[in-house]
Amino acid sequence: MTQTKIIDGKAFAEKLRADIARRVAKLKTEKHITPGLAVVLVGDNPASDVYVKNKAKQTREAGMNSYEFRLPEDTYEATLLAKIEELNHDPNVHGILVQLPLPKQINEAAVIHAVDHKKDVDGFHVVNAGLLATGQPGFVPCTPLGCLMLLKDTLGDLSGKHAIILGRSNIVGKPMAALLLRENCTVTVAHSKTKDLPALVKQADIVVAAIGKPETVKGAWLKPGAVVIDVGINRLPSLSSSLPAGGAQGGKLVGDVDFESCKGIAAAITPVPGGVGPMTIACLLENTLKAATAS
Ligand code: GUN
């Protein structure tokens, strides 16, 4: 039995945010620039509302300006594009984040494309995706960036490690693959059409799970000593309608990894909650500070 290290993403993110706050203070004193992050939320998705409030709070706590824009659910795409254009030209705004998902009448790709790539702190714009894919400096999406920081903190040099990424989204899987290639990993990207996933996972020193299906990766799939990064945030159905186990919205939060069965097999694993989640906002602040520093 291996003693499995529980990777404390919450503590890592707190330290990172404290360091960002120190660098923000320095930028204010030396360059008289206060980094500004604009967050645009369309509609009233309750999960998005919680994320946006957290982002605004942590932005202010880091000493940056937070600008929040809430538009109604039935907003026309043209109205949102006009708002983005205004923010693109606002010198006080260094980073722009349009919260996803967007209502169905709005084309997500058109919105992502409309954001000035120099203010694209989400790292979703094709220019930033292209820069990352070709190994050039640009904005890296926050969740994979946070995963990479945790991996480097746990393992040090990643060179030569075999990493498997479960999921091929533009937000996590694809940028994660590019980042790990840049670290000289051998990278496998698995997805819903992959055959014999357990056999592939068995070969990997690093497993990054981003498939959005609760507790899918089992301990028995792992190579003993693997490091497991769980990107999933899934809320299980509440066992009781009168006594919700995981807060007001229902059941317990779980990742894409079956945490209990991995303990004793993995060398290290991120918990859900308290693993990758807190890293995402910390990396958003890092990207905003980077945008302001470059302005
Ligand atoms: N919705 C859930 N996560 C994210 C994120 O990282 N960025 C944006 N823009 N929307 C999200």
Short mmCIF file of C-alpha atoms and ligand atoms in Angstrom, two decimals:
data_model
loop_
_atom_site.label_atom_id
_atom_site.label_comp_id
_atom_site.label_asym_id
_atom_site.label_seq_id
_atom_site.Cartn_x
_atom_site.Cartn_y
_atom_site.Cartn_z
CA MET A 1 0.00 0.00 0.00
CA THR A 2 1.29 3.42 -0.97
CA GLN A 3 0.73 6.35 1.36
CA THR A 4 -1.24 8.62 -0.99
CA LYS A 5 -0.54 12.34 -0.71
CA ILE A 6 -3.66 14.50 -0.89
CA ILE A 7 -2.70 17.52 -3.00
CA ASP A 8 -3.95 20.64 -1.20
CA GLY A 9 -5.03 22.92 -4.05
CA LYS A 10 -6.77 25.27 -1.64
CA ALA A 11 -3.56 25.98 0.30
CA PHE A 12 -1.51 26.27 -2.93
CA ALA A 13 -4.04 28.72 -4.40
CA GLU A 14 -4.04 30.81 -1.20
CA LYS A 15 -0.25 31.13 -1.35
CA LEU A 16 -0.39 32.01 -5.06
CA ARG A 17 -3.05 34.68 -4.44
CA ALA A 18 -0.94 36.21 -1.65
CA ASP A 19 2.02 36.38 -4.04
CA ILE A 20 -0.18 37.93 -6.76
CA ALA A 21 -1.42 40.56 -4.26
CA ARG A 22 2.21 41.44 -3.46
CA ARG A 23 3.03 41.85 -7.18
CA VAL A 24 -0.16 43.90 -7.77
CA ALA A 25 0.88 46.28 -4.97
CA LYS A 26 4.31 46.64 -6.60
CA LEU A 27 2.77 47.39 -10.03
CA LYS A 28 0.54 50.04 -8.45
CA THR A 29 3.45 51.75 -6.67
CA GLU A 30 6.02 51.53 -9.44
CA LYS A 31 3.89 51.88 -12.61
CA HIS A 32 0.67 53.41 -11.25
CA ILE A 33 -1.33 50.65 -12.92
CA THR A 34 -4.19 48.91 -11.12
CA PRO A 35 -5.06 45.69 -12.95
CA GLY A 36 -8.75 45.52 -13.90
CA LEU A 37 -10.82 42.42 -14.68
CA ALA A 38 -14.22 42.69 -16.37
CA VAL A 39 -16.54 39.71 -15.97
CA VAL A 40 -19.66 39.50 -18.12
CA LEU A 41 -22.50 37.20 -17.11
CA VAL A 42 -25.49 36.68 -19.38
CA GLY A 43 -28.60 35.20 -17.76
CA ASP A 44 -29.05 33.78 -14.29
CA ASN A 45 -27.51 30.30 -14.24
CA PRO A 46 -27.10 29.72 -10.47
CA ALA A 47 -23.72 27.95 -10.78
CA SER A 48 -22.37 30.79 -12.97
CA ASP A 49 -23.66 33.33 -10.44
CA VAL A 50 -21.62 31.65 -7.66
CA TYR A 51 -18.46 31.53 -9.87
CA VAL A 52 -18.81 35.18 -10.87
CA LYS A 53 -19.28 36.36 -7.26
CA ASN A 54 -16.20 34.36 -6.18
CA LYS A 55 -14.14 35.79 -9.02
CA ALA A 56 -15.14 39.37 -8.13
CA LYS A 57 -14.36 38.86 -4.43
CA GLN A 58 -10.94 37.33 -5.02
CA THR A 59 -10.08 39.96 -7.66
CA ARG A 60 -10.72 42.73 -5.12
CA GLU A 61 -8.84 40.84 -2.38
CA ALA A 62 -5.78 40.75 -4.65
CA GLY A 63 -5.94 44.56 -4.90
CA MET A 64 -7.30 44.63 -8.46
CA ASN A 65 -10.39 46.38 -9.82
CA SER A 66 -13.35 44.13 -10.55
CA TYR A 67 -15.99 45.20 -13.06
CA GLU A 68 -19.10 43.05 -13.23
CA PHE A 69 -21.66 43.25 -16.02
CA ARG A 70 -24.91 41.30 -15.83
CA LEU A 71 -27.05 41.06 -18.93
CA PRO A 72 -30.50 39.44 -19.15
CA GLU A 73 -31.03 35.87 -20.41
CA ASP A 74 -32.67 37.13 -23.66
CA THR A 75 -29.73 39.40 -24.61
CA TYR A 76 -29.05 39.54 -28.37
CA GLU A 77 -25.64 38.39 -29.54
CA ALA A 78 -25.07 41.85 -31.08
CA THR A 79 -25.65 43.52 -27.70
CA LEU A 80 -23.06 41.29 -26.04
CA LEU A 81 -20.59 41.85 -28.89
CA ALA A 82 -21.04 45.64 -28.50
CA LYS A 83 -20.32 45.34 -24.76
CA ILE A 84 -17.14 43.37 -25.50
CA GLU A 85 -16.05 45.96 -28.04
CA GLU A 86 -16.49 48.68 -25.43
CA LEU A 87 -14.39 46.69 -22.91
CA ASN A 88 -11.73 46.01 -25.56
CA HIS A 89 -11.21 49.79 -25.79
CA ASP A 90 -11.43 50.57 -22.06
CA PRO A 91 -7.91 51.31 -20.76
CA ASN A 92 -8.92 50.42 -17.17
CA VAL A 93 -9.87 46.90 -18.24
CA HIS A 94 -6.87 44.59 -18.72
CA GLY A 95 -8.73 41.27 -18.68
CA ILE A 96 -12.14 40.29 -20.06
CA LEU A 97 -13.97 37.11 -19.13
CA VAL A 98 -17.36 36.20 -20.56
CA GLN A 99 -18.80 33.51 -18.30
CA LEU A 100 -19.76 30.31 -20.12
CA PRO A 101 -22.14 28.70 -20.87
CA LEU A 102 -24.04 31.37 -22.80
CA PRO A 103 -27.77 31.32 -23.66
CA LYS A 104 -28.56 29.37 -26.83
CA GLN A 105 -29.25 32.42 -29.06
CA ILE A 106 -25.60 33.49 -28.65
CA ASN A 107 -22.77 31.89 -30.63
CA GLU A 108 -20.00 31.11 -28.15
CA ALA A 109 -17.24 31.02 -30.77
CA ALA A 110 -18.21 34.48 -32.08
CA VAL A 111 -18.08 35.88 -28.55
CA ILE A 112 -14.69 34.33 -27.76
CA HIS A 113 -13.35 35.66 -31.06
CA ALA A 114 -14.61 39.18 -30.29
CA VAL A 115 -12.46 39.54 -27.15
CA ASP A 116 -9.14 41.31 -27.83
CA HIS A 117 -6.63 38.44 -27.55
CA LYS A 118 -4.39 40.67 -25.42
CA LYS A 119 -7.22 40.88 -22.85
CA ASP A 120 -8.25 37.21 -23.22
CA VAL A 121 -7.38 36.09 -19.67
CA ASP A 122 -9.42 32.90 -20.24
CA GLY A 123 -6.95 31.92 -22.99
CA PHE A 124 -9.84 30.78 -25.22
CA HIS A 125 -9.16 32.99 -28.28
CA VAL A 126 -7.79 31.15 -31.33
CA VAL A 127 -4.70 33.38 -31.25
CA ASN A 128 -3.88 32.23 -27.72
CA ALA A 129 -4.77 28.61 -28.53
CA GLY A 130 -2.43 28.84 -31.53
CA LEU A 131 0.36 30.44 -29.52
CA LEU A 132 0.12 27.65 -26.93
CA ALA A 133 0.00 24.92 -29.58
CA THR A 134 3.14 26.32 -31.22
CA GLY A 135 5.02 26.85 -27.95
CA GLN A 136 4.91 30.66 -27.93
CA PRO A 137 4.02 32.98 -25.05
CA GLY A 138 0.34 33.91 -24.70
CA PHE A 139 -2.55 33.40 -22.32
CA VAL A 140 -3.04 29.82 -21.13
CA PRO A 141 -6.53 28.64 -20.02
CA CYS A 142 -6.79 28.85 -16.22
CA THR A 143 -7.82 25.30 -15.32
CA PRO A 144 -5.02 23.46 -17.19
CA LEU A 145 -2.54 26.10 -15.98
CA GLY A 146 -3.60 25.36 -12.39
CA CYS A 147 -3.29 21.60 -13.00
CA LEU A 148 0.24 22.08 -14.35
CA MET A 149 1.27 24.09 -11.29
CA LEU A 150 0.01 21.32 -8.97
CA LEU A 151 1.78 18.65 -11.04
CA LYS A 152 5.10 20.52 -10.99
CA ASP A 153 4.78 21.14 -7.26
CA THR A 154 4.15 17.43 -6.67
CA LEU A 155 6.60 15.88 -9.14
CA GLY A 156 9.18 18.54 -9.97
CA ASP A 157 10.52 17.80 -13.46
CA LEU A 158 7.84 16.21 -15.67
CA SER A 159 10.23 15.35 -18.52
CA GLY A 160 9.75 11.85 -19.94
CA LYS A 161 6.63 11.09 -17.89
CA HIS A 162 3.70 9.47 -19.64
CA ALA A 163 0.59 11.59 -19.11
CA ILE A 164 -2.92 10.59 -20.07
CA ILE A 165 -5.59 13.26 -20.37
CA LEU A 166 -9.18 12.13 -20.25
CA GLY A 167 -11.21 14.64 -22.25
CA ARG A 168 -10.46 16.72 -25.36
CA SER A 169 -12.29 19.99 -24.71
CA ASN A 170 -10.88 23.31 -25.91
CA ILE A 171 -11.00 24.56 -22.31
CA VAL A 172 -9.14 21.73 -20.55
CA GLY A 173 -8.08 18.65 -22.53
CA LYS A 174 -6.44 20.24 -25.58
CA PRO A 175 -4.55 23.03 -23.74
CA MET A 176 -3.52 20.51 -21.04
CA ALA A 177 -2.01 18.31 -23.77
CA ALA A 178 -0.09 21.27 -25.21
CA LEU A 179 1.22 22.27 -21.77
CA LEU A 180 2.38 18.76 -20.92
CA LEU A 181 4.06 18.38 -24.33
CA ARG A 182 5.90 21.63 -23.58
CA GLU A 183 7.10 19.94 -20.34
CA ASN A 184 8.46 17.04 -22.42
CA CYS A 185 5.82 14.54 -21.34
CA THR A 186 4.64 11.76 -23.61
CA VAL A 187 0.97 12.64 -23.95
CA THR A 188 -2.07 10.48 -24.65
CA VAL A 189 -5.43 12.21 -25.11
CA ALA A 190 -8.37 9.89 -24.49
CA HIS A 191 -12.03 10.71 -25.14
CA SER A 192 -15.49 9.19 -25.44
CA LYS A 193 -14.54 7.08 -28.49
CA THR A 194 -11.30 5.74 -26.96
CA LYS A 195 -11.13 1.95 -26.76
CA ASP A 196 -10.07 0.17 -23.56
CA LEU A 197 -9.50 3.24 -21.43
CA PRO A 198 -8.45 1.28 -18.29
CA ALA A 199 -5.54 -0.34 -20.19
CA LEU A 200 -4.32 3.06 -21.40
CA VAL A 201 -4.62 4.65 -17.96
CA LYS A 202 -2.56 1.74 -16.55
CA GLN A 203 0.47 2.96 -18.55
CA ALA A 204 0.37 6.53 -17.29
CA ASP A 205 2.52 8.24 -14.64
CA ILE A 206 0.14 11.22 -14.69
CA VAL A 207 -3.65 11.07 -15.08
CA VAL A 208 -5.67 14.24 -15.71
CA ALA A 209 -9.40 13.52 -15.64
CA ALA A 210 -11.68 16.07 -17.33
CA ILE A 211 -14.64 14.14 -18.69
CA GLY A 212 -17.51 15.46 -16.59
CA LYS A 213 -18.71 12.02 -15.44
CA PRO A 214 -18.80 11.33 -11.71
CA GLU A 215 -16.30 8.90 -10.14
CA THR A 216 -15.40 7.25 -13.46
CA VAL A 217 -11.66 6.61 -13.01
CA LYS A 218 -11.15 3.66 -10.66
CA GLY A 219 -8.16 2.86 -8.48
CA ALA A 220 -7.79 -0.51 -10.23
CA TRP A 221 -7.10 1.33 -13.53
CA LEU A 222 -4.05 3.13 -12.13
CA LYS A 223 -0.39 2.29 -12.41
CA PRO A 224 0.73 2.16 -8.77
CA GLY A 225 2.42 5.47 -7.87
CA ALA A 226 0.61 7.53 -10.53
CA VAL A 227 -0.26 11.17 -9.81
CA VAL A 228 -3.96 11.88 -10.36
CA ILE A 229 -5.41 15.32 -11.11
CA ASP A 230 -9.20 15.44 -10.95
CA VAL A 231 -10.75 18.34 -12.88
CA GLY A 232 -14.35 17.12 -12.51
CA ILE A 233 -16.96 18.90 -10.43
CA ASN A 234 -20.13 16.81 -10.36
CA ARG A 235 -22.99 17.14 -7.94
CA LEU A 236 -24.55 13.78 -7.10
CA PRO A 237 -28.33 13.66 -6.71
CA SER A 238 -29.41 14.40 -3.17
CA LEU A 239 -30.18 11.27 -1.15
CA SER A 240 -32.90 13.08 0.71
CA SER A 241 -34.99 15.95 -0.58
CA SER A 242 -35.44 17.38 2.91
CA LEU A 243 -31.81 17.16 4.07
CA PRO A 244 -29.42 18.07 1.22
CA ALA A 245 -25.97 16.57 1.87
CA GLY A 246 -23.88 19.04 -0.11
CA GLY A 247 -25.50 22.40 0.49
CA ALA A 248 -28.61 24.13 -0.73
CA GLN A 249 -28.44 22.77 -4.29
CA GLY A 250 -28.51 19.06 -3.49
CA GLY A 251 -26.12 16.12 -3.15
CA LYS A 252 -22.43 15.74 -2.51
CA LEU A 253 -19.75 17.17 -4.86
CA VAL A 254 -17.53 14.53 -6.46
CA GLY A 255 -14.86 14.53 -9.14
CA ASP A 256 -14.39 12.41 -12.27
CA VAL A 257 -12.18 10.10 -10.18
CA ASP A 258 -13.38 7.54 -7.65
CA PHE A 259 -11.27 9.06 -4.88
CA GLU A 260 -11.64 6.31 -2.27
CA SER A 261 -10.55 3.48 -4.59
CA CYS A 262 -7.44 5.47 -5.66
CA LYS A 263 -6.19 5.97 -2.12
CA GLY A 264 -3.37 3.54 -1.38
CA ILE A 265 -2.57 3.14 -5.11
CA ALA A 266 -1.87 6.67 -6.39
CA ALA A 267 1.23 8.50 -5.14
CA ALA A 268 -0.79 11.71 -5.01
CA ILE A 269 -4.31 12.83 -5.85
CA THR A 270 -6.31 16.08 -5.85
CA PRO A 271 -9.51 16.06 -3.80
CA VAL A 272 -12.88 17.46 -4.93
CA PRO A 273 -13.58 20.03 -3.63
CA GLY A 274 -10.28 21.68 -2.62
CA GLY A 275 -8.03 20.45 -5.44
CA VAL A 276 -8.10 21.96 -8.93
CA GLY A 277 -11.13 24.26 -8.31
CA PRO A 278 -9.39 26.94 -6.21
CA MET A 279 -6.46 26.98 -8.65
CA THR A 280 -8.65 28.13 -11.55
CA ILE A 281 -9.50 31.53 -10.06
CA ALA A 282 -5.93 32.02 -8.78
CA CYS A 283 -4.69 31.46 -12.35
CA LEU A 284 -7.30 33.90 -13.68
CA LEU A 285 -5.81 36.54 -11.35
CA GLU A 286 -2.31 35.59 -12.52
CA ASN A 287 -3.40 36.06 -16.15
CA THR A 288 -5.04 39.41 -15.33
CA LEU A 289 -1.87 40.65 -13.65
CA LYS A 290 0.12 39.48 -16.68
CA ALA A 291 -2.25 41.40 -19.03
CA ALA A 292 -1.91 44.56 -16.91
CA THR A 293 1.87 44.24 -16.72
CA ALA A 294 2.05 43.97 -20.53
CA SER A 295 -0.29 46.95 -21.10
N1 GUN B 1 -17.48 28.58 -16.99
C1 GUN B 1 -16.95 27.60 -16.23
N2 GUN B 1 -15.61 27.74 -16.16
C2 GUN B 1 -15.28 28.81 -16.89
C3 GUN B 1 -14.06 29.48 -17.19
O1 GUN B 1 -12.96 29.08 -16.77
N3 GUN B 1 -14.15 30.57 -17.98
C4 GUN B 1 -15.34 31.02 -18.45
N4 GUN B 1 -15.33 32.11 -19.22
N5 GUN B 1 -16.49 30.44 -18.20
C5 GUN B 1 -16.46 29.35 -17.42
#
